[in-house]
Amino acid sequence: MSRVLADRLKQLQDSIAAACARVGRPEKSVQLIVVTKTAPPEDIKEVIRLGCTELGENRVQRLRQVAEDINAFLAENAENPDIPKEVHWHMIGHLQRNKVKAALKYSRLIHSVDTLRLAEEINSCAYHLGQHVDVLLQVNCSGEPQKYGVPVGAAMYMAEQIATMPNLRLIGLMTMAPLTMDKDRVRACFARAREIFEEIRAEKVVGSKFKHLSMGMSQDYPIAIEEGATMLRIGSALFA
Ligand SMILES: *Cc1c(COP(=O)(O)O)cnc(C)c1O
C-alpha cells in the first residue's frame, strides 16, 4: 500500500476541512471528486480502498476502460468489508455528441454540458434508455476563448432551456478558473459563477435539485470552497 497516497489524501482532506472552517461551512457541504485521468489502476484502487467513492474522468474512452476495470475489482472484492461496495463516476471533460451514449452508461453526473445541441442529445439518449440524467451546465467564467463552457451572459437562457428537457435534471453549474497564479482573478471567476448560480436559482426556472457548484481543482480548491463550491474536482494534488 502506498503511504504516499494515504498521506496526500489526509492532507487534502485536512486542507478542505480548514477552508470550510474559515468560512463557517460544514465539511459535508463539499464533495471531493477524485480525478483519476492520470492515475495508474493500482492508485485508483488504492484511493477507493481509502474510501473515495466519487471519481472523475474527462474522456469517455478512458472512462469506459477505467470504469470496467474498477467494476471487476469491486466484484472480486464484494465480500471484503474494507472495500466500498460501489463507486460513482463523473464525466467532467468536454463531451462530443457521438459519445453521449457511452458517457451515460458509465457516469452518474455529467459536469460539462456546454451547448444546447449536446443537452438535446443527452436528453434524447436518456429518453431512449428510459433514464433521467443529472447534468451541470458548464459556464466559462474566465472569458478565455479557448475554454469550453457557455458565456456568462448566456447561462440563464441555457438553464431555462435545459430545464424544459424532460429527461434531464439540471442540478447546478460547473466552471474552471483561469490557469494563473493571480488569486484575485481566480476568486473573481468563482465569485461570478456563484452569482450566476444564485440568479438562476432565484428565477425558479430550475427545481429544488439545482444546488451544486462544481469548481475548484488542485491549484485553487481552497478559494473555490470559500466562494461556495459544493463539488471539487481534484487530481494532481493526489496523483502527482
Ligand atoms: C484534470 C481535470 C481536473 C483536475 O485537475 P487537477 O489540477 O489535476 O486537480 C478538474 N476538472 C477537469 C475538467 C479536468 O479535466
XYZ file of N, CA and C and ligand atoms in Angstrom:
735
model
N 0.843 -1.203 0.000
C 0.000 0.000 0.000
C 0.869 1.240 0.000
N 0.400 2.223 -0.723
C 1.214 3.426 -0.845
C 0.889 4.415 0.267
N 1.836 4.583 1.159
C 1.707 5.558 2.233
C 1.519 6.945 1.643
N 2.263 7.165 0.548
C 2.260 8.489 -0.067
C 0.837 8.936 -0.392
N 0.096 8.045 -1.028
C -1.266 8.380 -1.440
C -2.153 8.621 -0.208
N -2.013 7.754 0.776
C -2.798 7.913 2.005
C -2.473 9.250 2.674
N -1.188 9.587 2.711
C -0.782 10.848 3.332
C -1.300 12.051 2.549
N -1.199 11.961 1.241
C -1.683 13.083 0.419
C -3.188 13.271 0.585
N -3.913 12.155 0.650
C -5.357 12.255 0.807
C -5.691 12.886 2.160
N -4.976 12.458 3.193
C -5.212 13.014 4.530
C -4.952 14.526 4.534
N -3.839 14.912 3.917
C -3.507 16.342 3.829
C -4.586 17.121 3.100
N -5.045 16.544 2.000
C -6.080 17.199 1.202
C -7.361 17.347 2.021
N -7.752 16.275 2.702
C -8.978 16.331 3.498
C -8.859 17.354 4.628
N -7.681 17.426 5.238
C -7.470 18.420 6.293
C -7.568 19.835 5.738
N -6.997 20.006 4.561
C -6.995 21.329 3.952
C -8.412 21.743 3.522
N -9.188 20.782 3.053
C -10.589 21.056 2.709
C -11.360 21.446 3.974
N -11.111 20.695 5.045
C -11.791 20.983 6.317
C -11.419 22.376 6.818
N -10.148 22.742 6.669
C -9.698 24.056 7.146
C -10.360 25.176 6.343
N -10.466 24.986 5.031
C -11.107 26.009 4.194
C -12.581 26.141 4.562
N -13.237 25.022 4.809
C -14.647 25.052 5.239
C -14.778 25.819 6.547
N -13.872 25.530 7.475
C -13.926 26.175 8.798
C -13.754 27.693 8.665
N -12.861 28.118 7.783
C -12.615 29.566 7.611
C -13.878 30.325 7.245
N -14.765 29.680 6.483
C -15.963 30.393 6.044
C -17.226 29.841 6.698
N -17.047 29.054 7.754
C -18.194 28.571 8.515
C -19.103 27.624 7.754
N -18.522 26.833 6.875
C -19.337 25.850 6.162
C -19.098 24.467 6.759
N -20.167 23.641 6.822
C -19.945 22.261 7.270
C -19.099 21.501 6.243
N -18.219 20.639 6.739
C -17.366 19.856 5.823
C -18.194 19.043 4.847
N -19.333 18.575 5.322
C -20.174 17.709 4.483
C -20.780 18.444 3.305
N -20.699 19.774 3.324
C -21.290 20.540 2.220
C -20.392 20.541 0.983
N -19.205 19.946 1.112
C -18.265 19.902 -0.016
C -17.913 18.454 -0.335
N -18.155 18.079 -1.598
C -17.891 16.702 -2.010
C -16.583 16.654 -2.814
N -15.744 15.706 -2.458
C -14.483 15.535 -3.183
C -14.666 14.531 -4.311
N -14.417 14.996 -5.528
C -14.400 14.094 -6.679
C -12.941 13.892 -7.067
N -12.484 12.669 -6.952
C -11.088 12.364 -7.252
C -10.938 12.127 -8.752
N -10.169 12.989 -9.396
C -9.981 12.902 -10.846
C -8.827 11.939 -11.142
N -9.168 10.838 -11.808
C -8.223 9.724 -11.951
C -7.544 9.675 -13.310
N -7.689 10.759 -14.106
C -7.247 10.685 -15.506
C -5.767 10.395 -15.678
N -4.942 10.720 -14.677
C -3.500 10.452 -14.808
C -3.057 9.290 -13.907
N -3.996 8.665 -13.218
C -3.621 7.674 -12.207
C -3.534 6.269 -12.786
N -2.500 5.516 -12.438
C -2.463 4.102 -12.826
C -3.529 3.322 -12.049
N -3.968 2.173 -12.598
C -5.058 1.410 -11.984
C -4.829 1.117 -10.497
N -3.588 0.805 -10.120
C -3.326 0.473 -8.713
C -3.623 1.650 -7.798
N -3.306 2.851 -8.276
C -3.573 4.043 -7.466
C -5.074 4.317 -7.349
N -5.803 4.038 -8.419
C -7.256 4.250 -8.358
C -7.855 3.295 -7.323
N -7.399 2.040 -7.362
C -7.897 1.063 -6.390
C -7.531 1.488 -4.968
N -6.351 2.054 -4.852
C -5.897 2.495 -3.534
C -6.786 3.626 -2.982
N -7.098 4.621 -3.803
C -7.966 5.692 -3.268
C -9.358 5.162 -2.942
N -9.797 4.163 -3.686
C -11.096 3.553 -3.363
C -11.006 2.843 -2.005
N -9.922 2.091 -1.817
C -9.706 1.458 -0.506
C -9.680 2.485 0.610
N -9.156 3.666 0.290
C -9.080 4.730 1.295
C -10.425 5.426 1.493
N -11.437 4.989 0.751
C -12.791 5.475 1.000
C -13.338 6.465 -0.008
N -12.573 6.780 -1.049
C -13.078 7.724 -2.057
C -13.992 6.980 -3.023
N -15.242 7.429 -3.133
C -16.190 6.728 -4.000
C -16.719 7.619 -5.126
N -16.368 8.889 -5.128
C -16.773 9.783 -6.222
C -15.532 10.033 -7.069
N -15.556 9.561 -8.305
C -14.368 9.588 -9.149
C -14.697 10.281 -10.467
N -13.706 10.963 -11.047
C -13.971 11.706 -12.282
C -12.970 11.396 -13.377
N -13.475 11.409 -14.613
C -12.633 11.260 -15.801
C -13.066 12.317 -16.810
N -12.143 12.719 -17.682
C -12.506 13.771 -18.632
C -12.627 13.279 -20.075
N -12.349 11.987 -20.320
C -12.536 11.455 -21.672
C -13.331 10.166 -21.606
N -14.307 10.044 -22.530
C -15.236 8.917 -22.472
C -14.528 7.580 -22.655
N -13.580 7.551 -23.593
C -12.908 6.281 -23.865
C -12.179 5.764 -22.627
N -11.488 6.659 -21.972
C -10.775 6.277 -20.749
C -11.780 5.954 -19.633
N -12.850 6.736 -19.551
C -13.882 6.476 -18.546
C -14.381 5.041 -18.658
N -14.657 4.626 -19.884
C -15.169 3.283 -20.110
C -14.172 2.232 -19.614
N -12.904 2.395 -20.023
C -11.876 1.430 -19.622
C -11.708 1.342 -18.113
N -11.558 2.513 -17.503
C -11.283 2.526 -16.071
C -12.497 2.026 -15.290
N -13.683 2.446 -15.727
C -14.887 2.033 -15.006
C -15.064 0.512 -15.089
N -14.784 -0.064 -16.255
C -14.880 -1.528 -16.393
C -13.864 -2.220 -15.478
N -12.658 -1.702 -15.478
C -11.600 -2.264 -14.646
C -11.987 -2.209 -13.162
N -12.520 -1.058 -12.761
C -12.889 -0.895 -11.352
C -14.118 -1.747 -11.011
N -15.051 -1.875 -11.947
C -16.203 -2.748 -11.691
C -15.748 -4.175 -11.401
N -14.772 -4.649 -12.183
C -14.249 -6.000 -11.981
C -13.583 -6.094 -10.605
N -12.826 -5.066 -10.263
C -12.160 -5.030 -8.956
C -13.185 -5.066 -7.810
N -14.265 -4.304 -7.947
C -15.280 -4.272 -6.887
C -15.996 -5.619 -6.790
N -16.242 -6.237 -7.950
C -16.910 -7.536 -7.956
C -16.040 -8.594 -7.272
N -14.739 -8.564 -7.571
C -13.815 -9.520 -6.930
C -13.772 -9.344 -5.423
N -13.995 -8.112 -4.987
C -13.863 -7.798 -3.567
C -15.207 -7.579 -2.878
N -16.262 -8.139 -3.487
C -17.604 -7.888 -2.966
C -17.753 -8.294 -1.504
N -16.968 -9.305 -1.069
C -17.091 -9.792 0.316
C -16.136 -9.079 1.265
N -15.310 -8.203 0.728
C -14.294 -7.544 1.551
C -14.864 -6.287 2.215
N -15.006 -6.313 3.549
C -15.635 -5.180 4.239
C -14.799 -3.891 4.171
N -13.526 -3.999 3.781
C -12.666 -2.808 3.722
C -12.772 -2.070 2.385
N -13.539 -2.641 1.471
C -13.635 -2.005 0.159
C -15.080 -1.588 -0.118
N -15.269 -0.335 -0.510
C -16.638 0.150 -0.753
C -17.367 -0.735 -1.765
N -18.687 -0.821 -1.623
C -19.491 -1.678 -2.498
C -19.620 -1.096 -3.891
N -19.651 0.237 -3.967
C -19.783 0.845 -5.292
C -19.105 2.195 -5.327
N -18.792 2.627 -6.539
C -18.242 3.965 -6.744
C -19.105 4.661 -7.801
N -18.992 5.971 -7.876
C -19.744 6.735 -8.880
C -18.782 7.547 -9.728
N -19.003 7.492 -11.029
C -18.127 8.215 -11.956
C -18.753 9.509 -12.417
N -17.921 10.526 -12.523
C -18.360 11.837 -13.008
C -17.653 12.126 -14.331
N -18.430 12.490 -15.334
C -17.841 12.893 -16.611
C -17.606 14.398 -16.541
N -16.327 14.774 -16.481
C -16.026 16.191 -16.209
C -15.470 16.938 -17.420
N -15.129 16.211 -18.495
C -14.494 16.864 -19.636
C -15.455 17.106 -20.789
N -14.988 17.855 -21.761
C -15.795 18.164 -22.939
C -16.330 16.878 -23.568
N -17.624 16.873 -23.862
C -18.283 15.660 -24.342
C -18.771 15.864 -25.773
N -18.336 14.961 -26.663
C -18.824 15.013 -28.042
C -20.158 14.281 -28.128
N -20.996 14.757 -29.048
C -22.350 14.198 -29.086
C -22.365 12.714 -29.440
N -21.394 12.273 -30.240
C -21.392 10.839 -30.601
C -20.879 9.941 -29.464
N -20.496 10.550 -28.346
C -20.022 9.753 -27.205
C -21.019 9.759 -26.043
N -22.157 10.391 -26.278
C -23.101 10.583 -25.172
C -23.585 9.252 -24.595
N -23.887 8.320 -25.489
C -24.446 7.047 -25.043
C -23.495 6.345 -24.076
N -22.215 6.291 -24.455
C -21.226 5.645 -23.585
C -21.077 6.430 -22.286
N -21.105 7.733 -22.385
C -20.970 8.556 -21.173
C -22.112 8.252 -20.207
N -23.328 8.077 -20.755
C -24.478 7.805 -19.892
C -24.366 6.439 -19.233
N -23.780 5.503 -19.956
C -23.675 4.154 -19.409
C -22.795 4.146 -18.163
N -21.767 4.984 -18.151
C -20.775 4.879 -17.081
C -20.831 5.979 -16.032
N -21.491 7.096 -16.331
C -21.354 8.192 -15.369
C -22.643 8.525 -14.638
N -22.474 8.963 -13.411
C -23.611 9.367 -12.590
C -23.982 10.809 -12.848
N -22.986 11.629 -13.189
C -23.250 13.054 -13.393
C -22.351 13.579 -14.507
N -22.943 14.311 -15.427
C -22.166 14.958 -16.495
C -22.001 16.432 -16.125
N -20.739 16.827 -15.908
C -20.458 18.196 -15.445
C -20.353 19.195 -16.589
N -20.271 18.698 -17.814
C -19.744 19.513 -18.900
C -20.733 19.780 -20.026
N -21.993 20.039 -19.694
C -22.948 20.410 -20.733
C -22.672 21.855 -21.135
N -22.274 22.044 -22.397
C -21.833 23.379 -22.793
C -22.475 23.896 -24.075
N -23.398 23.118 -24.645
C -24.189 23.626 -25.779
C -25.598 23.043 -25.684
N -26.548 23.714 -26.362
C -27.919 23.203 -26.386
C -27.992 21.887 -27.145
N -27.201 21.799 -28.221
C -27.245 20.563 -29.012
C -26.775 19.374 -28.196
N -25.769 19.580 -27.372
C -25.316 18.490 -26.502
C -26.404 18.139 -25.489
N -27.014 19.151 -24.896
C -28.088 18.897 -23.927
C -29.216 18.107 -24.584
N -29.579 18.493 -25.822
C -30.654 17.799 -26.534
C -30.282 16.347 -26.813
N -29.028 16.128 -27.171
C -28.572 14.767 -27.452
C -28.627 13.907 -26.174
N -28.198 14.464 -25.065
C -28.241 13.712 -23.802
C -29.687 13.408 -23.439
N -30.547 14.413 -23.608
C -31.963 14.232 -23.296
C -32.565 13.116 -24.152
N -32.225 13.121 -25.421
C -32.775 12.127 -26.329
C -32.256 10.716 -26.009
N -30.954 10.594 -25.763
C -30.394 9.289 -25.378
C -31.012 8.801 -24.076
N -31.151 9.701 -23.130
C -31.714 9.331 -21.826
C -33.152 8.836 -21.997
N -33.898 9.517 -22.871
C -35.275 9.106 -23.148
C -35.310 7.673 -23.691
N -34.435 7.401 -24.656
C -34.421 6.065 -25.262
C -33.967 4.994 -24.275
N -33.141 5.389 -23.315
C -32.690 4.427 -22.303
C -33.656 4.354 -21.124
N -34.686 5.199 -21.153
C -35.635 5.237 -20.042
C -35.012 5.756 -18.752
N -34.100 6.702 -18.887
C -33.389 7.235 -17.708
C -33.670 8.719 -17.519
N -33.389 9.177 -16.301
C -33.274 10.601 -16.050
C -31.827 10.866 -15.694
N -31.260 11.892 -16.285
C -29.831 12.114 -16.140
C -29.563 13.451 -15.455
N -28.712 13.402 -14.443
C -28.288 14.628 -13.775
C -27.177 15.287 -14.584
N -27.294 16.583 -14.771
C -26.262 17.317 -15.509
C -25.958 18.655 -14.824
N -24.772 19.155 -15.128
C -24.402 20.515 -14.746
C -24.178 21.307 -16.029
N -24.487 22.567 -15.982
C -24.195 23.469 -17.100
C -22.818 24.073 -16.873
N -21.933 23.898 -17.854
C -20.586 24.458 -17.719
C -20.570 25.904 -18.198
N -20.126 26.774 -17.331
C -20.092 28.199 -17.632
C -18.631 28.643 -17.731
N -18.344 29.438 -18.726
C -16.989 29.972 -18.910
C -16.894 31.309 -18.176
N -16.431 31.246 -16.944
C -16.375 32.451 -16.117
C -15.108 33.247 -16.323
N -14.130 32.645 -16.961
C -12.852 33.337 -17.110
C -12.836 34.172 -18.383
N -13.802 33.899 -19.284
C -13.837 34.634 -20.541
C -12.721 34.246 -21.500
N -11.929 33.234 -21.151
C -10.863 32.797 -22.050
C -11.484 32.070 -23.239
N -11.135 32.489 -24.447
C -11.795 31.904 -25.631
C -11.505 30.419 -25.821
N -10.371 29.944 -25.324
C -10.023 28.532 -25.546
C -10.745 27.605 -24.565
N -11.472 28.183 -23.616
C -12.157 27.351 -22.624
C -13.544 26.955 -23.106
N -13.946 25.734 -22.777
C -15.312 25.305 -23.025
C -16.232 25.978 -22.015
N -17.520 25.907 -22.289
C -18.491 26.484 -21.370
C -19.244 27.610 -22.050
N -20.494 27.811 -21.623
C -21.279 28.885 -22.215
C -20.840 30.214 -21.613
N -20.920 31.282 -22.399
C -20.572 32.592 -21.842
C -21.517 32.934 -20.693
N -20.998 33.691 -19.761
C -21.783 34.077 -18.589
C -23.148 34.647 -18.989
N -23.150 35.493 -20.023
C -24.389 36.145 -20.443
C -25.436 35.195 -20.999
N -25.032 33.986 -21.356
C -25.974 33.032 -21.942
C -26.440 31.978 -20.933
N -25.883 32.020 -19.726
C -26.120 30.933 -18.771
C -27.594 30.817 -18.368
N -28.235 31.959 -18.110
C -29.634 31.926 -17.680
C -30.517 31.308 -18.769
N -30.338 31.774 -19.999
C -31.117 31.246 -21.116
C -30.901 29.736 -21.259
N -29.640 29.320 -21.184
C -29.324 27.893 -21.318
C -29.982 27.083 -20.206
N -29.929 27.604 -19.002
C -30.537 26.892 -17.866
C -32.034 26.737 -18.093
N -32.670 27.805 -18.589
C -34.113 27.741 -18.860
C -34.417 26.662 -19.893
N -33.605 26.617 -20.935
C -33.820 25.641 -21.999
C -33.637 24.208 -21.474
N -32.560 24.003 -20.738
C -32.284 22.649 -20.239
C -33.380 22.209 -19.265
N -33.885 23.166 -18.507
C -34.927 22.839 -17.533
C -36.197 22.332 -18.205
N -36.379 22.631 -19.488
C -37.580 22.148 -20.184
C -37.388 20.738 -20.752
N -36.197 20.195 -20.678
C -35.948 18.877 -21.277
C -36.307 17.787 -20.265
N -37.313 16.968 -20.606
C -37.923 16.097 -19.591
C -36.995 15.035 -18.999
N -35.990 14.597 -19.740
C -35.136 13.530 -19.206
C -33.819 14.036 -18.619
N -33.696 15.354 -18.536
C -32.519 15.931 -17.872
C -32.927 16.559 -16.554
N -32.059 16.424 -15.571
C -32.231 17.158 -14.326
C -31.026 18.080 -14.170
N -31.267 19.362 -14.282
C -30.176 20.329 -14.147
C -29.951 20.573 -12.661
N -28.827 20.077 -12.133
C -28.625 20.167 -10.683
C -27.559 21.199 -10.296
N -27.078 21.971 -11.289
C -26.144 23.024 -10.914
C -25.258 23.473 -12.050
N -24.184 24.153 -11.678
C -23.230 24.712 -12.642
C -21.837 24.159 -12.388
N -21.042 24.169 -13.445
C -19.622 23.830 -13.327
C -18.814 24.951 -13.950
N -17.650 25.242 -13.385
C -16.762 26.196 -14.034
C -15.307 25.862 -13.754
N -14.428 26.416 -14.574
C -12.986 26.273 -14.377
C -12.376 27.662 -14.309
N -11.515 27.874 -13.346
C -10.845 29.169 -13.209
C -9.733 29.270 -14.245
N -9.302 30.495 -14.546
C -8.153 30.630 -15.447
C -6.908 30.023 -14.804
N -6.027 29.528 -15.661
C -4.782 28.961 -15.176
C -3.811 30.109 -14.918
N -3.786 30.568 -13.697
C -2.948 31.727 -13.374
C -2.581 31.689 -11.894
N -1.486 32.339 -11.550
C -1.102 32.456 -10.145
C -1.837 33.617 -9.474
N -2.550 34.387 -10.287
C -3.230 35.575 -9.769
C -4.509 35.162 -9.023
N -4.396 35.108 -7.702
C -5.510 34.595 -6.896
C -6.761 35.457 -6.986
N -6.575 36.750 -7.213
C -7.738 37.633 -7.311
C -8.571 37.302 -8.544
N -7.888 36.981 -9.633
C -8.615 36.609 -10.854
C -9.344 35.284 -10.661
N -8.693 34.353 -10.003
C -9.324 33.060 -9.732
C -10.574 33.268 -8.871
N -10.405 34.063 -7.822
C -11.533 34.307 -6.913
C -12.681 35.013 -7.637
N -12.347 35.979 -8.467
C -13.378 36.715 -9.214
C -14.174 35.763 -10.102
N -13.479 34.812 -10.685
C -14.133 33.844 -11.556
C -15.111 32.970 -10.760
N -14.659 32.452 -9.641
C -15.535 31.608 -8.811
C -16.709 32.421 -8.244
N -16.430 33.656 -7.866
C -17.494 34.513 -7.312
C -18.560 34.778 -8.377
N -18.119 34.965 -9.617
C -19.046 35.197 -10.728
C -19.923 33.959 -10.948
N -19.315 32.797 -10.884
C -20.082 31.551 -11.050
C -21.137 31.444 -9.952
N -20.728 31.787 -8.747
C -21.658 31.733 -7.630
C -22.842 32.692 -7.834
N -22.539 33.900 -8.348
C -23.595 34.893 -8.604
C -24.604 34.374 -9.622
N -24.084 33.820 -10.718
C -24.989 33.305 -11.755
C -25.823 32.162 -11.199
N -25.153 31.321 -10.413
C -25.829 30.201 -9.760
C -27.011 30.716 -8.924
N -26.752 31.746 -8.111
C -27.814 32.307 -7.262
C -28.923 32.943 -8.100
N -28.521 33.621 -9.186
C -29.526 34.262 -10.050
C -30.453 33.221 -10.671
N -29.851 32.137 -11.151
C -30.659 31.097 -11.793
C -31.602 30.476 -10.770
N -31.066 30.237 -9.588
C -31.898 29.628 -8.551
C -33.058 30.551 -8.165
N -32.778 31.846 -8.123
C -33.809 32.813 -7.730
C -34.915 32.917 -8.776
N -34.573 32.672 -10.036
C -35.568 32.785 -11.112
C -36.557 31.641 -11.118
N -36.303 30.629 -10.358
C -37.225 29.491 -10.252
C -37.474 28.777 -11.592
N -36.555 28.948 -12.538
C -36.713 28.164 -13.763
C -36.241 26.739 -13.538
N -35.510 26.547 -12.460
C -34.958 25.228 -12.168
C -35.569 24.724 -10.869
N -35.506 23.420 -10.650
C -36.141 22.845 -9.476
C -35.274 22.945 -8.227
N -35.755 22.304 -7.165
C -35.047 22.356 -5.882
C -33.763 21.534 -5.912
N -33.604 20.722 -6.953
C -32.374 19.932 -7.053
C -31.201 20.763 -7.554
N -31.493 21.967 -7.998
C -30.423 22.850 -8.503
C -29.676 23.400 -7.300
N -28.588 22.703 -6.901
C -27.894 23.148 -5.698
C -26.393 22.888 -5.736
N -25.870 22.562 -6.904
C -24.438 22.242 -6.950
C -23.605 23.217 -7.772
N -22.432 23.492 -7.236
C -21.439 24.321 -7.923
C -20.161 23.510 -7.961
N -19.843 22.986 -9.140
C -18.642 22.177 -9.304
C -17.514 23.107 -9.724
N -16.633 23.414 -8.791
C -15.496 24.278 -9.117
C -14.397 24.069 -8.086
N -13.165 24.235 -8.538
C -12.024 24.027 -7.649
C -11.253 22.787 -8.061
N -9.959 22.986 -8.395
C -9.068 21.901 -8.770
C -7.862 21.955 -7.822
N -6.832 21.168 -8.129
C -5.707 21.069 -7.188
C -5.102 22.427 -6.827
N -5.048 23.332 -7.808
C -4.363 24.610 -7.575
C -5.227 25.637 -6.851
N -6.537 25.465 -6.904
C -7.382 26.585 -6.456
C -8.566 26.177 -5.568
N -8.576 24.918 -5.105
C -9.776 24.468 -4.384
C -10.062 25.238 -3.085
N -9.021 25.728 -2.336
C -9.395 26.464 -1.120
C -10.223 27.720 -1.447
N -9.848 28.404 -2.531
C -10.599 29.605 -2.934
C -12.007 29.204 -3.369
N -12.098 28.095 -4.105
C -13.414 27.630 -4.566
C -14.337 27.330 -3.388
N -13.784 26.701 -2.356
C -14.596 26.406 -1.167
C -15.078 27.708 -0.526
N -14.171 28.673 -0.407
C -14.548 29.958 0.189
C -15.634 30.655 -0.619
N -15.658 30.394 -1.925
C -16.651 31.046 -2.789
C -17.885 30.180 -3.014
N -18.003 29.050 -2.321
C -19.264 28.312 -2.346
C -19.304 27.008 -3.128
N -18.158 26.488 -3.537
C -18.157 25.213 -4.262
C -18.817 24.111 -3.433
N -19.576 23.241 -4.103
C -20.105 22.058 -3.413
C -19.440 20.778 -3.917
N -18.766 20.871 -5.063
C -18.026 19.722 -5.603
C -16.658 20.206 -6.052
N -15.608 19.513 -5.580
C -14.245 19.809 -6.010
C -13.808 18.689 -6.940
N -13.070 19.029 -7.983
C -12.536 18.015 -8.904
C -11.018 18.044 -8.794
N -10.460 17.053 -8.116
C -9.042 17.137 -7.769
C -8.263 15.887 -8.208
N -7.219 16.121 -8.982
C -6.402 15.021 -9.460
C -4.961 15.126 -9.004
N -4.218 16.084 -9.569
C -2.765 16.115 -9.383
C -2.333 16.291 -7.923
N -3.154 16.885 -7.092
C -2.772 17.020 -5.676
C -2.609 15.637 -5.042
N -3.279 14.633 -5.623
C -3.164 13.267 -5.104
C -2.185 12.406 -5.899
N -2.233 12.548 -7.220
C -1.518 11.594 -8.059
C -0.232 12.140 -8.685
N 0.130 13.366 -8.314
C 1.298 13.996 -8.967
C 2.532 13.117 -8.851
C -7.974 17.258 -14.936
C -9.199 17.993 -14.543
C -9.397 18.361 -13.198
C -8.395 18.085 -12.103
O -7.295 18.929 -12.239
P -6.047 18.853 -11.227
O -5.347 20.141 -11.462
O -5.267 17.664 -11.623
O -6.595 18.735 -9.862
C -10.577 19.030 -12.895
N -11.504 19.310 -13.835
C -11.340 18.979 -15.126
C -12.409 19.327 -16.098
C -10.183 18.306 -15.522
O -10.029 17.971 -16.813
